[in-house]
Each structure stands twice: as structure tokens, then as C-alpha cells.
Amino acid sequence: MEKKITFKEQYYIGLNLLKEDIEKCKADHLYSTIVQYFEYPLSLMEQEVKESIANNIDTEQYYMDKCKQIEEIYTRFVMSVAIVSKRFGPKTARIKEKCSNAFSKILKPKNKK
């Protein structure tokens, strides 16, 4: 039987995964410039969670809202990395992306009428 994961656990899992990805980008000079835009909101969120734990107002609903915030930050992060990669990434990576897009259009099944 599976153990049900609480929103508090999900929050910490999401936070740690996001931090790991941010650290990977911080090490890469191509993405290091956008890292600051994601570290700051995360530090504010962590401080807010610490204060809510200290004041004993951290409920499952509270963590559900924090999970949504993590998801929004993660979505913005992924989109930003994709934009930077597409715009400033190595030319070989862009060529591979164009080729894969072309192949996916060719291999895409056609609807029969």
C-alpha cells in the first residue's frame, strides 16, 4: 500500500528539486545571469515558511498554496532557461533542436478524413 504524501512533504521535495536545478544553472555561465531572479523569491518563501512554523500557522492548506507557488516559480524557471537556451545557446544545440522539430513534423501521424 502506498504512503500518502502530505503537502508539507511535497513542498520540501519541490523546493529541493528547484534549488538543485538553480544550482546547476548557477554553475553554467549561459544561465547564471537569470539565477538571481529565482533565488530571491525562493529565499523570501523559505523565510515566510519559517515564520509560519514559528507562529504555528502552517496547515495543509498553507502548504498546498506554497506548492502552487513552487510550481509557478518552476514553470517560469523552465521557460526562462528555454528562452535563454534558444536565444543564446550554442549553434549546434539550436541546429539539433530545429532538426528534431522538423523530424517530429515529418513523423507526425496525419489524420485521415
C-alpha atoms as one frame of an Amber mdcrd trajectory, in Angstrom:
protein
   0.000   0.000   0.000   1.284   3.409  -0.940   2.017   6.025   1.667   0.132
   9.261   1.086   2.479  12.223   0.774   1.376  15.358   2.582   1.536  18.811
   1.034   4.256  19.705   3.530   6.418  16.867   2.208   5.576  17.827  -1.377
   6.578  21.415  -0.651  10.003  20.371   0.619  10.508  17.940  -2.279   9.620
  20.632  -4.831  11.757  23.223  -3.066  14.789  20.937  -3.027  14.365  19.959
  -6.691  14.059  23.590  -7.724  17.121  24.540  -5.687  19.118  21.723  -7.311
  18.180  22.925 -10.791  19.006  26.510  -9.884  22.421  25.407  -8.590  23.091
  23.566 -11.857  22.232  26.714 -13.792  24.363  28.838 -11.487  27.391  26.746
 -12.469  26.726  27.279 -16.199  27.783  30.723 -17.439  24.982  30.774 -20.013
  22.236  30.605 -17.370  23.986  32.160 -14.379  22.559  35.604 -15.126  18.936
  34.502 -14.650  19.530  32.646 -11.381  19.114  35.733  -9.205  15.528  36.132
 -10.377  14.651  32.773  -8.862  16.870  32.639  -5.783  15.362  35.776  -4.280
  11.685  34.669  -4.400  12.697  31.279  -3.017  14.554  32.848  -0.103  11.507
  35.010   0.660   9.260  31.949   0.555  11.585  29.990   2.834  11.641  32.864
   5.328   7.844  33.068   5.228   7.544  29.326   5.881   9.986  29.554   8.796
   7.900  32.352  10.311   4.669  30.420   9.857   6.208  27.361  11.518   7.358
  29.529  14.423   3.854  31.005  14.749   2.293  27.536  14.348   0.070  28.543
  11.422   1.415  26.044   8.885  -1.545  23.893   7.855  -2.009  21.503   4.933
  -3.888  24.249   3.091  -0.958  26.578   3.695   1.458  24.050   2.202  -0.899
  23.415  -0.699  -0.693  27.130  -1.529   3.106  27.009  -1.193   3.208  24.012
  -3.569   1.296  26.081  -6.121   3.800  28.908  -5.677   6.700  26.479  -6.162
   5.031  25.193  -9.322   4.624  28.736 -10.675   8.262  29.582  -9.954   9.385
  26.295 -11.515   7.320  26.996 -14.646   8.842  30.468 -15.002  12.290  28.989
 -14.401  11.890  26.321 -17.089  10.532  28.848 -19.560  13.397  31.260 -18.853
  16.001  28.535 -19.299  14.380  27.505 -22.583  14.358  31.081 -23.872  17.991
  31.669 -22.913  18.986  28.345 -24.435  17.167  29.038 -27.690  18.411  32.601
 -27.966  21.991  32.345 -26.703  22.776  28.640 -26.706  25.455  27.062 -28.856
  24.634  26.920 -32.531  24.911  23.119 -32.590  22.189  22.851 -29.942  19.920
  25.140 -31.964  20.559  23.118 -35.121  19.712  19.903 -33.266  16.510  21.497
 -31.975  15.491  22.625 -35.479  16.233  19.178 -36.866  14.267  17.455 -34.142
  11.334  19.812 -34.736  11.495  19.101 -38.470  11.643  15.347 -37.869   8.736
  15.492 -35.456   6.649  17.286 -38.098   7.587  14.702 -40.713   6.965  11.745
 -38.439   3.743  13.191 -37.022   0.833  10.926 -37.982  -1.517  12.515 -40.450
  -5.249  12.488 -39.806  -7.224  10.524 -42.328 -10.508  12.021 -43.434
